Short mmCIF file of C-alpha atoms in Angstrom, two decimals:
data_model
loop_
_atom_site.label_atom_id
_atom_site.label_comp_id
_atom_site.label_asym_id
_atom_site.label_seq_id
_atom_site.Cartn_x
_atom_site.Cartn_y
_atom_site.Cartn_z
CA UNK U 1 -6.84 36.08 37.05
CA UNK U 2 -5.53 32.72 35.94
CA UNK U 3 -1.84 31.93 35.51
CA UNK U 4 -1.88 32.23 31.71
CA UNK U 5 -3.45 35.71 31.84
CA UNK U 6 -0.91 36.85 34.42
CA UNK U 7 1.96 35.70 32.18
CA UNK U 8 0.50 37.54 29.19
CA UNK U 9 0.25 40.80 31.19
CA UNK U 10 3.85 40.52 32.34
CA UNK U 11 4.98 39.83 28.79
CA UNK U 12 3.11 42.91 27.48
CA UNK U 13 4.63 45.12 30.17
CA UNK U 14 8.07 43.76 29.37
CA UNK U 15 7.64 44.61 25.69
CA UNK U 16 6.40 48.16 26.41
CA UNK U 17 9.18 49.11 28.81
CA UNK U 18 11.91 49.83 26.18
CA UNK U 19 9.49 52.09 24.28
CA UNK U 20 9.00 54.27 27.35
CA UNK U 21 12.61 54.64 28.36
CA UNK U 22 14.63 54.42 25.15
CA UNK U 23 13.94 57.88 23.58
CA UNK U 24 15.67 59.91 26.31
CA UNK U 25 19.28 58.79 25.58
CA UNK U 26 18.69 59.45 21.87
CA UNK U 27 17.46 62.98 22.56
CA UNK U 28 20.39 63.57 24.90
CA UNK U 29 22.96 62.48 22.31
CA UNK U 30 21.42 64.65 19.61
CA UNK U 31 21.34 67.68 21.88
CA UNK U 32 24.96 67.35 22.87
CA UNK U 33 26.05 66.94 19.30
CA UNK U 34 24.33 70.22 18.31
CA UNK U 35 25.79 72.29 21.10
CA UNK U 36 29.14 72.61 22.78
CA UNK U 37 27.55 74.10 25.88
CA UNK U 38 26.20 72.24 28.92
CA UNK U 39 22.46 72.76 29.06
CA UNK U 40 20.14 71.36 31.70
CA UNK U 41 17.99 68.37 30.81
CA UNK U 42 14.93 70.49 31.60
CA UNK U 43 15.72 73.01 28.86
CA UNK U 44 16.69 70.30 26.39
CA UNK U 45 13.43 68.46 26.87
CA UNK U 46 11.35 71.66 26.79
CA UNK U 47 12.94 72.90 23.56
CA UNK U 48 11.93 69.81 21.62
CA UNK U 49 8.17 70.31 22.02
CA UNK U 50 7.53 73.90 20.81
CA UNK U 51 10.19 73.89 18.10
CA UNK U 52 8.76 70.74 16.53
CA UNK U 53 5.26 72.20 16.55
CA UNK U 54 6.21 75.72 15.50
CA UNK U 55 8.48 74.63 12.67
CA UNK U 56 5.54 72.89 11.06
CA UNK U 57 3.18 75.77 11.86
CA UNK U 58 5.49 78.17 10.06
CA UNK U 59 4.66 76.43 6.78
CA UNK U 60 0.92 76.45 7.44
CA UNK U 61 0.10 80.11 7.72
CA UNK U 62 -2.68 80.04 5.11
CA UNK U 63 -6.05 79.09 6.69
CA UNK U 64 -7.58 75.94 5.32
CA UNK U 65 -10.89 76.18 3.46
CA UNK U 66 -13.82 75.18 5.72
CA UNK U 67 -14.91 71.63 5.09
CA UNK U 68 -18.47 70.97 3.94
CA UNK U 69 -20.64 69.69 6.79
CA UNK U 70 -20.97 65.94 6.71
CA UNK U 71 -24.45 64.47 6.22
CA UNK U 72 -25.74 63.01 9.46
CA UNK U 73 -26.74 59.34 9.07
CA UNK U 74 -30.33 58.44 9.74
CA UNK U 75 -30.99 56.83 13.10
CA UNK U 76 -33.84 54.83 14.55
CA UNK U 77 -36.82 54.15 12.33
CA UNK U 78 -36.86 57.46 10.49
CA UNK U 79 -37.19 57.09 6.74
CA UNK U 80 -34.96 59.38 4.60
CA UNK U 81 -36.94 62.28 3.18
CA UNK U 82 -37.51 61.97 -0.57
CA UNK U 83 -35.55 64.39 -2.68
CA UNK U 84 -37.79 67.10 -4.16
CA UNK U 85 -38.19 67.06 -7.92
CA UNK U 86 -36.65 70.27 -9.26
CA UNK U 87 -38.91 72.40 -11.39
CA UNK U 88 -37.52 73.48 -14.74
CA UNK U 89 -36.32 77.04 -14.71
CA UNK U 90 -34.60 79.45 -17.01
CA UNK U 91 -30.84 79.76 -16.43
CA UNK U 92 -30.06 82.82 -14.32
CA UNK U 93 -27.86 85.43 -15.95
CA UNK U 94 -24.29 85.46 -14.70
CA UNK U 95 -23.72 88.60 -12.67
CA UNK U 96 -20.43 90.43 -13.09
CA UNK U 97 -18.88 90.98 -9.61
CA UNK U 98 -18.30 94.57 -8.70
CA UNK U 99 -14.63 95.50 -8.20
CA UNK U 100 -13.64 95.56 -4.54
CA UNK U 101 -12.63 98.85 -3.09
CA UNK U 102 -8.85 99.21 -2.81
CA UNK U 103 -7.68 98.84 0.77
CA UNK U 104 -5.33 101.42 2.24
CA UNK U 105 -1.73 100.48 1.59
CA UNK U 106 -0.82 100.02 5.25
CA UNK U 107 -4.20 98.81 6.54
CA UNK U 108 -3.20 95.13 6.78
CA UNK U 109 0.41 95.53 7.89
CA UNK U 110 1.68 98.67 9.63
CA UNK U 111 5.24 97.70 8.68
CA UNK U 112 4.52 97.40 4.97
CA UNK U 113 5.66 100.95 4.17
CA UNK U 114 8.99 100.50 5.93
CA UNK U 115 9.62 97.20 4.14
CA UNK U 116 8.78 98.76 0.78
CA UNK U 117 11.21 101.60 1.48
CA UNK U 118 13.97 99.12 2.28
CA UNK U 119 13.29 97.28 -0.96
CA UNK U 120 13.42 100.55 -2.86
CA UNK U 121 16.86 101.33 -1.37
CA UNK U 122 18.09 97.95 -2.55
CA UNK U 123 16.70 98.45 -6.06
CA UNK U 124 18.36 101.86 -6.39
CA UNK U 125 21.74 100.46 -5.33
CA UNK U 126 21.39 97.47 -7.65
CA UNK U 127 20.72 99.80 -10.58
CA UNK U 128 23.69 102.06 -9.77
CA UNK U 129 26.14 102.34 -12.67
CA UNK U 130 29.09 104.33 -11.35
CA UNK U 131 32.19 102.10 -11.58
CA UNK U 132 35.24 103.50 -9.82
CA UNK U 133 38.41 103.87 -11.93
CA UNK U 134 40.98 101.07 -11.69
CA UNK U 135 44.03 99.99 -13.75
CA UNK U 136 43.53 98.09 -16.98
CA UNK U 137 44.16 94.38 -17.23
CA UNK U 138 47.43 95.01 -19.11
CA UNK U 139 48.66 97.29 -16.30
CA UNK U 140 47.55 94.76 -13.70
CA UNK U 141 49.65 92.02 -15.33
CA UNK U 142 52.74 94.22 -14.96
CA UNK U 143 51.83 95.25 -11.42
CA UNK U 144 51.35 91.67 -10.26
CA UNK U 145 54.97 90.76 -11.01
CA UNK U 146 56.22 93.15 -8.37
CA UNK U 147 53.17 92.73 -6.10
CA UNK U 148 53.88 89.06 -5.40
CA UNK U 149 57.37 89.85 -4.10
CA UNK U 150 56.17 92.87 -2.14
CA UNK U 151 53.43 90.84 -0.55
CA UNK U 152 55.76 88.16 0.80
CA UNK U 153 58.58 90.50 1.87
CA UNK U 154 56.58 93.50 3.00
CA UNK U 155 56.69 97.05 1.67
CA UNK U 156 57.10 100.39 3.35
CA UNK U 157 58.52 103.04 0.99
CA UNK U 158 56.21 105.25 -1.08
CA UNK U 159 56.98 103.67 -4.46
CA UNK U 160 56.33 100.11 -3.29
CA UNK U 161 53.20 101.18 -1.45
CA UNK U 162 51.87 102.90 -4.59
CA UNK U 163 52.57 99.80 -6.69
CA UNK U 164 50.82 97.49 -4.22
CA UNK U 165 47.81 99.81 -3.87
CA UNK U 166 47.42 100.07 -7.65
CA UNK U 167 47.28 96.31 -7.96
CA UNK U 168 44.77 96.06 -5.10
CA UNK U 169 42.65 98.71 -6.79
CA UNK U 170 42.47 96.57 -9.90
CA UNK U 171 41.71 93.47 -7.83
CA UNK U 172 38.93 95.00 -5.72
CA UNK U 173 37.36 97.90 -7.61
CA UNK U 174 36.30 95.66 -10.47
CA UNK U 175 33.34 94.80 -8.23
CA UNK U 176 31.96 98.30 -8.96
CA UNK U 177 31.78 97.40 -12.67
CA UNK U 178 28.35 95.91 -13.57
CA UNK U 179 29.84 93.77 -16.34
CA UNK U 180 32.37 92.19 -13.96
CA UNK U 181 29.88 91.29 -11.21
CA UNK U 182 27.37 89.96 -13.75
CA UNK U 183 29.42 86.74 -13.66
CA UNK U 184 29.31 85.23 -10.12
CA UNK U 185 32.51 83.30 -10.81
CA UNK U 186 34.41 86.60 -11.08
CA UNK U 187 33.37 87.63 -7.58
CA UNK U 188 34.14 84.21 -6.11
CA UNK U 189 37.62 84.29 -7.62
CA UNK U 190 38.17 87.81 -6.27
CA UNK U 191 37.35 86.64 -2.75
CA UNK U 192 39.67 83.64 -3.09
CA UNK U 193 42.50 85.90 -4.27
CA UNK U 194 42.06 88.23 -1.29
CA UNK U 195 41.99 85.36 1.19
CA UNK U 196 45.14 83.88 -0.35
CA UNK U 197 46.96 87.24 -0.37
CA UNK U 198 46.16 87.82 3.30
CA UNK U 199 47.64 84.42 4.16
CA UNK U 200 50.81 85.14 2.14
CA UNK U 201 51.43 88.67 3.35
CA UNK U 202 54.77 88.90 5.17
CA UNK U 203 55.34 85.16 4.73
CA UNK U 204 59.09 85.42 4.01
CA UNK U 205 59.95 87.83 6.81
CA UNK U 206 60.78 85.17 9.39
CA UNK U 207 59.24 85.10 12.83
CA UNK U 208 55.75 86.25 13.75
CA UNK U 209 56.99 89.48 15.32
CA UNK U 210 58.48 90.64 12.01
CA UNK U 211 55.50 89.48 9.96
CA UNK U 212 52.91 91.32 12.04
CA UNK U 213 53.67 94.91 10.83
CA UNK U 214 53.66 93.76 7.18
CA UNK U 215 50.32 92.00 7.59
CA UNK U 216 48.76 94.98 9.33
CA UNK U 217 49.90 97.32 6.58
CA UNK U 218 48.51 95.03 3.89
CA UNK U 219 45.17 94.68 5.72
CA UNK U 220 45.03 98.47 6.11
CA UNK U 221 45.55 99.02 2.37
CA UNK U 222 42.82 96.51 1.50
CA UNK U 223 40.45 98.07 4.02
CA UNK U 224 40.98 101.58 2.63
CA UNK U 225 39.81 100.40 -0.80
CA UNK U 226 36.85 98.39 0.51
CA UNK U 227 35.55 101.48 2.31
CA UNK U 228 35.18 103.12 -1.11
CA UNK U 229 33.22 100.09 -2.25
CA UNK U 230 30.82 100.53 0.70
CA UNK U 231 29.60 103.76 -0.93
CA UNK U 232 29.01 102.26 -4.37
CA UNK U 233 26.58 99.74 -5.89
CA UNK U 234 24.86 96.90 -4.06
CA UNK U 235 27.22 94.27 -5.52
CA UNK U 236 30.26 96.32 -4.51
CA UNK U 237 29.00 96.75 -0.94
CA UNK U 238 28.23 93.06 -0.52
CA UNK U 239 31.65 92.15 -1.92
CA UNK U 240 33.28 94.60 0.49
CA UNK U 241 31.76 93.11 3.65
CA UNK U 242 32.78 89.64 2.44
CA UNK U 243 36.35 90.80 1.80
CA UNK U 244 36.66 92.44 5.22
CA UNK U 245 36.04 89.20 7.12
CA UNK U 246 39.28 87.76 5.64
CA UNK U 247 41.52 90.55 6.98
CA UNK U 248 43.43 88.65 9.67
CA UNK U 249 46.47 90.30 11.19
CA UNK U 250 47.50 86.96 12.71
CA UNK U 251 46.79 83.80 10.69
CA UNK U 252 45.37 80.61 12.11
CA UNK U 253 47.84 77.90 13.14
CA UNK U 254 47.10 74.26 12.40
CA UNK U 255 46.22 72.53 15.68
CA UNK U 256 46.97 75.86 17.37
CA UNK U 257 45.45 79.29 18.06
CA UNK U 258 42.76 80.60 15.70
CA UNK U 259 43.23 83.68 13.54
CA UNK U 260 42.99 87.21 14.94
CA UNK U 261 40.86 89.69 13.02
CA UNK U 262 42.41 93.03 12.01
CA UNK U 263 41.00 95.49 14.56
CA UNK U 264 39.89 98.19 12.11
CA UNK U 265 38.22 95.56 9.93
CA UNK U 266 36.03 94.41 12.82
CA UNK U 267 35.17 98.01 13.65
CA UNK U 268 34.11 98.60 10.04
CA UNK U 269 31.77 95.59 10.04
CA UNK U 270 30.13 96.82 13.25
CA UNK U 271 29.77 100.31 11.76
CA UNK U 272 28.08 98.89 8.65
CA UNK U 273 25.60 97.05 10.86
CA UNK U 274 24.77 100.24 12.78
CA UNK U 275 24.74 102.61 9.78
CA UNK U 276 21.47 104.27 8.76
CA UNK U 277 22.85 104.72 5.25
CA UNK U 278 23.19 100.99 4.57
CA UNK U 279 20.10 98.99 3.55
CA UNK U 280 19.20 95.79 5.34
CA UNK U 281 20.26 93.83 2.24
CA UNK U 282 23.84 94.91 2.99
CA UNK U 283 23.50 94.64 6.76
CA UNK U 284 22.44 91.01 6.54
CA UNK U 285 25.77 90.27 4.81
CA UNK U 286 27.62 92.23 7.50
CA UNK U 287 25.90 90.11 10.17
CA UNK U 288 26.94 86.95 8.34
CA UNK U 289 30.54 88.22 8.17
CA UNK U 290 30.50 88.86 11.92
CA UNK U 291 29.29 85.30 12.42
CA UNK U 292 32.23 84.09 10.32
CA UNK U 293 34.60 86.11 12.51
CA UNK U 294 33.14 84.67 15.72
CA UNK U 295 33.47 81.13 14.40
CA UNK U 296 37.00 81.42 12.98
CA UNK U 297 38.82 84.11 14.96
CA UNK U 298 39.91 84.78 18.51
CA UNK U 299 37.64 87.71 19.47
CA UNK U 300 38.33 89.55 22.72
CA UNK U 301 35.68 90.09 25.40
CA UNK U 302 35.37 93.79 24.66
CA UNK U 303 34.91 93.13 20.94
CA UNK U 304 32.24 90.54 21.69
CA UNK U 305 30.40 93.09 23.83
CA UNK U 306 30.58 95.61 20.97
CA UNK U 307 29.14 93.04 18.61
CA UNK U 308 26.34 92.18 21.05
CA UNK U 309 25.40 95.86 21.34
CA UNK U 310 25.24 96.30 17.56
CA UNK U 311 23.29 93.07 16.99
CA UNK U 312 20.88 93.80 19.84
CA UNK U 313 20.27 97.33 18.60
CA UNK U 314 19.33 96.03 15.15
CA UNK U 315 17.03 93.42 16.70
CA UNK U 316 15.28 96.24 18.52
CA UNK U 317 14.41 98.04 15.29
CA UNK U 318 10.77 97.94 14.32
CA UNK U 319 9.56 96.55 10.99
CA UNK U 320 12.58 94.55 9.85
CA UNK U 321 12.08 91.46 7.74
CA UNK U 322 12.18 87.93 9.10
CA UNK U 323 15.31 86.85 7.22
CA UNK U 324 17.31 89.77 8.64
CA UNK U 325 16.14 89.08 12.20
CA UNK U 326 17.15 85.44 11.83
CA UNK U 327 20.64 86.39 10.63
CA UNK U 328 21.08 88.62 13.68
CA UNK U 329 19.98 85.82 16.02
CA UNK U 330 22.25 83.27 14.32
CA UNK U 331 25.20 85.59 14.90
CA UNK U 332 24.24 86.14 18.54
CA UNK U 333 24.29 82.37 19.04
CA UNK U 334 28.04 82.45 18.29
CA UNK U 335 28.80 84.86 21.17
CA UNK U 336 30.89 82.96 23.71
CA UNK U 337 30.80 85.29 26.73
CA UNK U 338 27.62 84.72 28.75
CA UNK U 339 27.87 87.87 30.87
CA UNK U 340 29.47 91.30 30.64
CA UNK U 341 32.61 91.86 32.66
CA UNK U 342 32.62 95.63 32.05
CA UNK U 343 29.87 97.77 33.54
CA UNK U 344 26.69 96.05 34.71
CA UNK U 345 27.14 92.27 34.90
CA UNK U 346 24.14 91.54 32.70
CA UNK U 347 23.69 88.66 30.29
CA UNK U 348 24.91 89.15 26.72
CA UNK U 349 23.03 87.21 24.03
CA UNK U 350 20.62 85.41 26.39
CA UNK U 351 18.92 88.72 27.22
CA UNK U 352 17.98 89.23 23.57
CA UNK U 353 16.81 85.65 23.06
CA UNK U 354 14.30 86.06 25.92
CA UNK U 355 13.19 89.45 24.61
CA UNK U 356 12.49 88.07 21.14
CA UNK U 357 10.56 85.05 22.49
CA UNK U 358 8.30 87.34 24.54
CA UNK U 359 7.56 89.66 21.60
CA UNK U 360 4.41 88.15 20.06
CA UNK U 361 4.46 90.65 17.20
CA UNK U 362 7.50 88.94 15.65
CA UNK U 363 7.22 86.17 13.03
CA UNK U 364 6.85 82.72 14.53
CA UNK U 365 10.02 81.40 12.86
CA UNK U 366 12.03 84.24 14.46
CA UNK U 367 10.73 83.48 17.95
CA UNK U 368 11.40 79.77 17.44
CA UNK U 369 15.00 80.53 16.44
CA UNK U 370 15.38 82.59 19.63
CA UNK U 371 14.21 79.54 21.59
CA UNK U 372 16.87 77.51 19.81
CA UNK U 373 19.35 80.22 20.82
CA UNK U 374 18.50 79.65 24.48
CA UNK U 375 19.56 76.04 24.10
CA UNK U 376 22.74 76.95 22.20
CA UNK U 377 23.81 80.22 23.81
CA UNK U 378 26.38 80.71 26.57
CA UNK U 379 25.36 79.92 30.16
CA UNK U 380 26.86 80.67 33.55
CA UNK U 381 25.95 79.72 37.11
CA UNK U 382 23.90 82.90 37.65
CA UNK U 383 21.36 82.10 34.95
CA UNK U 384 18.12 80.49 36.07
CA UNK U 385 17.66 77.65 33.64
CA UNK U 386 14.16 76.82 34.91
CA UNK U 387 12.99 80.36 34.13
CA UNK U 388 14.47 80.15 30.64
CA UNK U 389 12.76 76.80 30.08
CA UNK U 390 9.47 78.38 31.18
CA UNK U 391 9.86 81.05 28.46
CA UNK U 392 10.25 78.33 25.87
CA UNK U 393 7.25 76.45 27.25
CA UNK U 394 5.14 79.61 27.03
CA UNK U 395 6.17 80.00 23.40
#
């Protein structure tokens, strides 16, 4: 090799080197920005490959039409065969295709019947027209004058409690009226009013120790009314689970501790998720409310374990729809305790992520989200990261 050729080779190698080594820091920065947890480089690198492929495959479920075979070019000295001259013929009559025999309803998908039943439950609740009685708007205007003072200073005697509950009935039970919920702005304003009232409850009572009983009483009164809504129409039930997530017995402090959820409110959300009487269209909203609680509140270890049990139980149900499974997984990602400290010291959310990945009967987008959960979920020193990365690689 002459000197000029040697210089050109070195120059080419020098230009290629940044291309080979530069992507890794970029991937590392992106991974750290997505997750607050420390994940091994092996899992980070492994997650990128299947999720990129599977996310595109999820949009390509329909098989492509087979392409027409390409005409092979003539080779050698062969002459192309002359095209035969078509003989004139009478046009053939167009045959009417015979109707195909109807396939059994559940032949293609064994879960179809269960999904149809869930949709029927939702339709029945959406068509429900049984509004619960609540005070008129004129009465509510009078009630609000005293309610504002009671809210800030607390209330305990029977007369004040009755006045506050009447106003809350007007505020909340309007969601059982089809005409009220027909306007989405009405529901959004209702939720804003509840969130504001929770923040203002007991505000003028002084220190936190004096405010706590007033806030708990107010949260209890709101919860009692929302439980009635959980037995009414679909709109009322969905409004109820969105109201419950705002019931904080201790508010958040700026640059300080997060809020603390009212204990009975959290129990109610978990019960909705586990209830056989609630359709999945309501349960998906309950799962989203639990995710809100995990992101914005200080949730104890025991409460996190209760949430994991409820979410895992729903993931184990057969024949649930993809969107519901994804909501359950997204909530599990927010669990902060990697391992149980009560009973058997088994993994919390990571156990379910692995189980979903290994279940080939689930939709591909659900299994891919579980793989994402492995990269985002809580780790501890006992977890074998190489084994988790192998699960993702197998996916």
